[in-house]
Short mmCIF file of C-alpha atoms and ligand atoms in Angstrom, two decimals:
data_model
loop_
_atom_site.label_atom_id
_atom_site.label_comp_id
_atom_site.label_asym_id
_atom_site.label_seq_id
_atom_site.Cartn_x
_atom_site.Cartn_y
_atom_site.Cartn_z
CA MET A 1 49.36 -49.26 -18.51
CA ARG A 2 48.18 -51.71 -21.17
CA LYS A 3 49.41 -51.52 -24.76
CA ILE A 4 47.01 -49.80 -27.15
CA PHE A 5 46.83 -51.53 -30.51
CA ILE A 6 45.79 -49.71 -33.66
CA ALA A 7 45.43 -52.84 -35.73
CA GLY A 8 44.48 -52.86 -39.40
CA ASN A 9 42.89 -56.07 -40.65
CA TRP A 10 43.28 -55.68 -44.39
CA LYS A 11 41.20 -58.79 -45.15
CA MET A 12 41.42 -59.65 -48.90
CA ASN A 13 42.52 -56.16 -49.92
CA LYS A 14 45.83 -54.72 -51.18
CA GLY A 15 48.29 -56.56 -53.41
CA LEU A 16 52.08 -56.29 -53.47
CA GLN A 17 52.33 -52.81 -54.96
CA GLU A 18 49.65 -51.36 -52.67
CA THR A 19 51.33 -52.92 -49.65
CA LYS A 20 54.64 -51.32 -50.63
CA GLU A 21 52.97 -47.94 -51.23
CA PHE A 22 51.15 -48.03 -47.89
CA LEU A 23 54.36 -48.74 -46.02
CA ALA A 24 56.36 -46.16 -47.99
CA THR A 25 53.82 -43.51 -46.90
CA VAL A 26 53.07 -44.63 -43.37
CA ILE A 27 56.45 -45.75 -41.96
CA PRO A 28 58.26 -42.37 -42.28
CA GLU A 29 55.29 -40.69 -40.57
CA LEU A 30 55.24 -43.29 -37.77
CA ASN A 31 58.96 -42.76 -37.28
CA LYS A 32 58.27 -39.09 -36.50
CA LEU A 33 55.88 -40.02 -33.68
CA LYS A 34 57.21 -41.10 -30.31
CA LEU A 35 55.00 -44.09 -29.68
CA ASP A 36 55.41 -45.63 -26.30
CA LYS A 37 52.17 -47.40 -25.43
CA VAL A 38 50.67 -47.47 -28.91
CA ILE A 39 51.41 -50.36 -31.24
CA PRO A 40 50.47 -49.84 -34.90
CA LEU A 41 49.85 -53.15 -36.64
CA ILE A 42 48.76 -54.32 -40.09
CA ALA A 43 47.49 -57.72 -41.19
CA PRO A 44 47.99 -58.14 -44.94
CA ALA A 45 47.15 -61.32 -46.85
CA TYR A 46 49.63 -64.22 -46.61
CA PRO A 47 51.62 -63.54 -49.83
CA PHE A 48 52.52 -60.03 -48.70
CA LEU A 49 53.54 -60.72 -45.11
CA GLU A 50 57.22 -60.91 -45.96
CA GLU A 51 57.10 -57.63 -47.87
CA ALA A 52 55.24 -56.02 -44.95
CA LEU A 53 57.85 -57.31 -42.49
CA LYS A 54 60.66 -55.99 -44.70
CA GLY A 55 58.95 -52.63 -45.22
CA SER A 56 58.36 -52.09 -41.51
CA PHE A 57 61.72 -53.39 -40.30
CA GLY A 58 63.30 -51.05 -37.76
CA SER A 59 60.04 -49.17 -37.18
CA CYS A 60 57.35 -49.64 -34.54
CA MET A 61 54.93 -51.13 -37.08
CA GLN A 62 53.99 -54.73 -36.29
CA VAL A 63 52.74 -57.27 -38.79
CA SER A 64 50.12 -59.94 -38.26
CA ALA A 65 48.71 -62.82 -40.30
CA GLN A 66 44.93 -63.04 -40.67
CA ASP A 67 44.60 -66.75 -39.92
CA VAL A 68 46.56 -69.97 -39.39
CA SER A 69 46.01 -73.68 -39.92
CA VAL A 70 44.98 -76.00 -37.10
CA HIS A 71 47.54 -78.46 -38.49
CA SER A 72 51.29 -78.45 -37.94
CA GLU A 73 52.37 -79.72 -41.37
CA GLY A 74 51.48 -82.18 -44.10
CA ALA A 75 48.93 -82.71 -46.85
CA TYR A 76 46.69 -79.68 -46.25
CA THR A 77 46.53 -77.88 -49.57
CA GLY A 78 46.19 -74.14 -49.27
CA GLU A 79 46.92 -73.97 -45.55
CA VAL A 80 49.69 -72.18 -43.69
CA SER A 81 51.03 -73.45 -40.35
CA ALA A 82 52.04 -71.50 -37.27
CA SER A 83 55.64 -72.67 -37.63
CA MET A 84 55.70 -71.30 -41.20
CA LEU A 85 54.50 -67.92 -39.91
CA ALA A 86 57.10 -68.06 -37.14
CA SER A 87 59.82 -68.80 -39.72
CA LEU A 88 59.07 -65.40 -41.30
CA GLY A 89 59.63 -63.72 -37.95
CA LEU A 90 55.96 -62.95 -37.51
CA LYS A 91 54.81 -62.10 -33.98
CA TYR A 92 51.02 -61.78 -34.31
CA CYS A 93 48.14 -63.67 -35.91
CA ILE A 94 44.38 -63.02 -35.94
CA VAL A 95 42.16 -66.03 -35.20
CA GLY A 96 38.42 -66.53 -34.84
CA HIS A 97 37.39 -63.62 -37.04
CA SER A 98 33.64 -63.72 -37.67
CA GLU A 99 34.28 -63.98 -41.42
CA CYS A 100 36.30 -67.19 -40.82
CA ARG A 101 33.58 -68.46 -38.49
CA GLN A 102 30.94 -67.68 -41.13
CA TYR A 103 32.67 -68.73 -44.37
CA HIS A 104 34.93 -71.53 -43.11
CA ASN A 105 32.64 -72.92 -40.41
CA GLU A 106 35.22 -72.15 -37.78
CA THR A 107 34.14 -73.05 -34.24
CA ASP A 108 35.44 -72.11 -30.79
CA SER A 109 37.16 -75.48 -30.70
CA THR A 110 38.99 -74.77 -33.99
CA VAL A 111 39.99 -71.36 -32.67
CA ASN A 112 41.23 -73.04 -29.48
CA THR A 113 43.53 -75.35 -31.50
CA LYS A 114 44.82 -72.42 -33.55
CA ILE A 115 45.62 -70.47 -30.36
CA LEU A 116 47.58 -73.46 -29.01
CA LYS A 117 49.58 -73.78 -32.26
CA LEU A 118 50.39 -70.06 -32.25
CA LEU A 119 51.48 -70.01 -28.61
CA GLU A 120 53.69 -73.07 -29.20
CA ASN A 121 55.37 -71.02 -31.93
CA HIS A 122 55.71 -67.85 -29.85
CA ILE A 123 53.18 -65.92 -31.92
CA THR A 124 50.67 -63.73 -30.08
CA PRO A 125 47.11 -64.72 -31.02
CA LEU A 126 44.65 -61.89 -31.59
CA VAL A 127 41.42 -63.69 -30.82
CA CYS A 128 38.10 -62.31 -32.12
CA ILE A 129 34.75 -62.87 -30.45
CA GLY A 130 31.36 -61.19 -30.80
CA GLU A 131 27.64 -61.72 -31.12
CA THR A 132 25.37 -61.49 -34.17
CA LEU A 133 22.53 -58.98 -34.43
CA GLN A 134 19.98 -61.70 -33.73
CA GLN A 135 21.83 -62.78 -30.59
CA ARG A 136 21.99 -59.18 -29.35
CA GLU A 137 18.30 -58.65 -30.04
CA GLU A 138 17.51 -61.82 -28.12
CA ASN A 139 19.54 -60.47 -25.17
CA LYS A 140 22.09 -63.24 -25.57
CA THR A 141 25.20 -61.05 -25.90
CA LYS A 142 26.62 -61.92 -22.48
CA GLU A 143 25.99 -65.64 -22.86
CA VAL A 144 27.46 -65.73 -26.40
CA VAL A 145 30.57 -63.71 -25.58
CA LEU A 146 31.35 -65.63 -22.39
CA GLY A 147 30.66 -68.93 -24.18
CA GLN A 148 33.09 -67.99 -26.96
CA LEU A 149 35.70 -66.94 -24.39
CA SER A 150 35.55 -70.19 -22.47
CA GLY A 151 35.46 -72.26 -25.68
CA CYS A 152 38.35 -70.45 -27.35
CA LEU A 153 40.51 -70.29 -24.25
CA GLN A 154 39.88 -73.79 -22.91
CA ASN A 155 43.11 -75.22 -21.44
CA ILE A 156 45.05 -72.14 -22.55
CA LYS A 157 47.43 -71.23 -19.75
CA LEU A 158 48.31 -67.57 -19.45
CA VAL A 159 50.84 -66.33 -16.93
CA SER A 160 50.88 -62.83 -18.34
CA GLY A 161 48.20 -60.86 -20.18
CA LYS A 162 50.81 -59.97 -22.78
CA GLU A 163 50.69 -63.45 -24.33
CA LEU A 164 47.32 -62.91 -26.01
CA ILE A 165 45.08 -60.12 -27.33
CA LEU A 166 41.29 -60.22 -27.48
CA ALA A 167 39.09 -58.31 -29.90
CA TYR A 168 35.40 -57.82 -29.28
CA GLU A 169 33.84 -57.46 -32.72
CA PRO A 170 30.05 -57.46 -32.71
CA VAL A 171 29.20 -59.10 -36.03
CA TRP A 172 26.46 -56.55 -36.71
CA ALA A 173 29.02 -53.72 -36.58
CA ILE A 174 31.51 -55.22 -39.05
CA GLY A 175 31.56 -53.46 -42.40
CA THR A 176 28.08 -52.04 -41.79
CA GLY A 177 28.96 -48.50 -40.75
CA LYS A 178 27.03 -49.24 -37.56
CA THR A 179 29.51 -48.94 -34.68
CA ALA A 180 28.64 -50.12 -31.19
CA THR A 181 28.13 -47.10 -28.96
CA PRO A 182 30.96 -46.54 -26.48
CA PHE A 183 28.49 -47.62 -23.77
CA GLN A 184 27.63 -50.89 -25.55
CA ALA A 185 31.29 -51.66 -26.27
CA GLN A 186 32.51 -50.78 -22.75
CA GLU A 187 29.79 -52.93 -21.20
CA VAL A 188 31.03 -56.03 -23.05
CA HIS A 189 34.70 -55.18 -22.54
CA ASN A 190 34.10 -54.88 -18.81
CA LEU A 191 32.34 -58.24 -18.84
CA ILE A 192 35.36 -59.78 -20.59
CA ARG A 193 37.81 -58.13 -18.18
CA ASN A 194 35.90 -59.52 -15.20
CA TRP A 195 35.80 -62.98 -16.79
CA LEU A 196 39.59 -62.83 -17.17
CA LYS A 197 39.91 -61.88 -13.49
CA SER A 198 37.81 -64.84 -12.39
CA ASN A 199 39.23 -67.38 -14.82
CA TYR A 200 42.87 -66.29 -14.89
CA SER A 201 44.08 -63.65 -12.45
CA GLU A 202 43.99 -59.95 -11.60
CA LYS A 203 47.38 -59.67 -13.31
CA VAL A 204 46.27 -61.24 -16.58
CA ALA A 205 43.07 -59.15 -16.61
CA ALA A 206 45.02 -55.96 -15.93
CA GLU A 207 47.64 -56.62 -18.63
CA LEU A 208 45.62 -58.05 -21.49
CA SER A 209 44.75 -55.61 -24.30
CA LEU A 210 41.08 -55.75 -25.27
CA LEU A 211 40.40 -54.27 -28.70
CA TYR A 212 37.07 -53.22 -30.15
CA GLY A 213 36.30 -53.82 -33.82
CA GLY A 214 33.39 -52.89 -36.08
CA SER A 215 33.13 -49.79 -38.30
CA ILE A 216 35.86 -47.86 -36.52
CA LYS A 217 37.06 -44.75 -38.30
CA PRO A 218 39.02 -41.67 -37.25
CA GLY A 219 35.75 -39.93 -36.34
CA ASN A 220 34.68 -42.43 -33.69
CA MET A 221 38.05 -43.72 -32.46
CA LYS A 222 38.48 -41.20 -29.63
CA GLU A 223 35.15 -41.88 -27.94
CA LEU A 224 35.83 -45.61 -28.02
CA LEU A 225 39.36 -45.22 -26.61
CA ASP A 226 37.99 -42.97 -23.88
CA CYS A 227 36.33 -46.08 -22.42
CA GLU A 228 38.28 -47.62 -19.57
CA ASP A 229 38.40 -51.17 -20.91
CA ILE A 230 38.96 -50.46 -24.60
CA ASP A 231 42.64 -50.76 -25.44
CA GLY A 232 42.62 -50.10 -29.14
CA GLY A 233 40.87 -51.08 -32.31
CA LEU A 234 40.81 -53.85 -34.88
CA ILE A 235 39.97 -51.88 -37.98
CA GLY A 236 38.92 -53.12 -41.40
CA GLY A 237 37.93 -50.58 -44.07
CA ALA A 238 39.41 -47.45 -42.49
CA SER A 239 42.82 -49.11 -42.01
CA LEU A 240 43.31 -49.32 -45.77
CA LYS A 241 43.73 -45.57 -46.18
CA GLU A 242 47.15 -44.31 -45.17
CA GLU A 243 45.91 -40.98 -43.79
CA ASP A 244 43.10 -42.60 -41.78
CA PHE A 245 45.45 -45.21 -40.35
CA LEU A 246 47.92 -42.52 -39.28
CA GLU A 247 45.12 -40.38 -37.85
CA MET A 248 43.92 -43.32 -35.73
CA VAL A 249 47.47 -43.97 -34.48
CA LYS A 250 47.68 -40.30 -33.44
CA ILE A 251 44.34 -40.56 -31.63
CA GLY A 252 45.71 -43.66 -29.85
CA LYS A 253 48.79 -41.70 -28.80
CA LYS A 254 46.64 -39.01 -27.17
CA SER A 255 44.32 -41.48 -25.42
CA LYS A 256 44.27 -42.67 -21.80
CA GLY A 257 45.83 -39.44 -20.52
CA GLN A 258 49.11 -40.00 -22.39
CA GLU A 259 49.24 -36.56 -23.95
CA CYS A 260 46.90 -33.57 -24.18
P1 13P B 1 35.30 -52.76 -40.48
O1 13P B 1 36.19 -51.80 -39.71
O2 13P B 1 35.44 -52.61 -41.95
O3 13P B 1 33.90 -52.72 -39.97
O4 13P B 1 35.86 -54.24 -40.16
C1 13P B 1 36.07 -54.61 -38.85
C2 13P B 1 36.77 -55.91 -38.82
O5 13P B 1 36.22 -56.94 -39.20
C3 13P B 1 38.17 -55.93 -38.37
O6 13P B 1 38.61 -57.23 -38.15
#
C-alpha cells in the first residue's frame, strides 16, 4: 500500500513561537497514534525549518521546505540551495507550487532543475501541478496536467515511486473554499497514474503517492481519501490549526481500509 501523506503547506504563516506551539500541541498527540501508512508532514518557512526538525525529532512528523533554488551555490541573494536543506537533515521539499509559478514566474523547466537538485541531495521532491479555472473551462485540464508532468519530469529517472511525490492542486481550488469534487480529483489522479505507468513503469505508478490539494479541511478529507488514486492531501489553511491537522491525520489513519 502507498504512503498517505497529510502534508501541511504553511506558506508564509507562523513564526518561531507559533511553530513551537504547534509542535508542542501536535507531537504528543501524534505519538499516541500508531501511524503505519500515514505520514504527517509540515512545511514551515525557511527560518523555522531547524526548529521544526528539532521539535519533531523522534516522532513520525516529517518536515519539508516550501521551495529550493535552481542553483547549487554562489551569488544568489535570498536563495537557499538543496545542499543547504540537506545539511539540516531535511528529507522533503515542495516545488512547482502554483503560487511560485504565479509570483516567481516559475516554469516546468525551472521545476525540472529544482527536482534534479533535490534528488542529487537525497531530498524527496513534492511536485505540484494543476490547471487554472480558465484552462478547466476550456476543457484543457488533461492537456495542461500531462504537459506539466512531462515538462517537470523530463530526464528524471525514477526506479521506485518512493523517490518523488506528486500533488494535483487545481489552481481554482487553492484558498478559495472551492474543493474539486472527489470525482473531478479522482479523474485527474487516475490520468496521472496512467501517465506514470506509460512513462515509467507499473511499479513506479503503483508506489508513488499522489496528493490532492485545494481547500481541504477535516470535513471533506474522508471523501477525497476514499478515492482510489488519492493518497493524501497537501493542505494550506486548515493545516495551520492544530486540532484540524490532527483530525485530518486521524481521518488518514482510518482511510483505505486500514481501520474501521
Ligand atoms: P488551501 O488548503 O488553503 O486551499 O491551500 C492549498 C495549497 O495551496 C497547499 O499547497
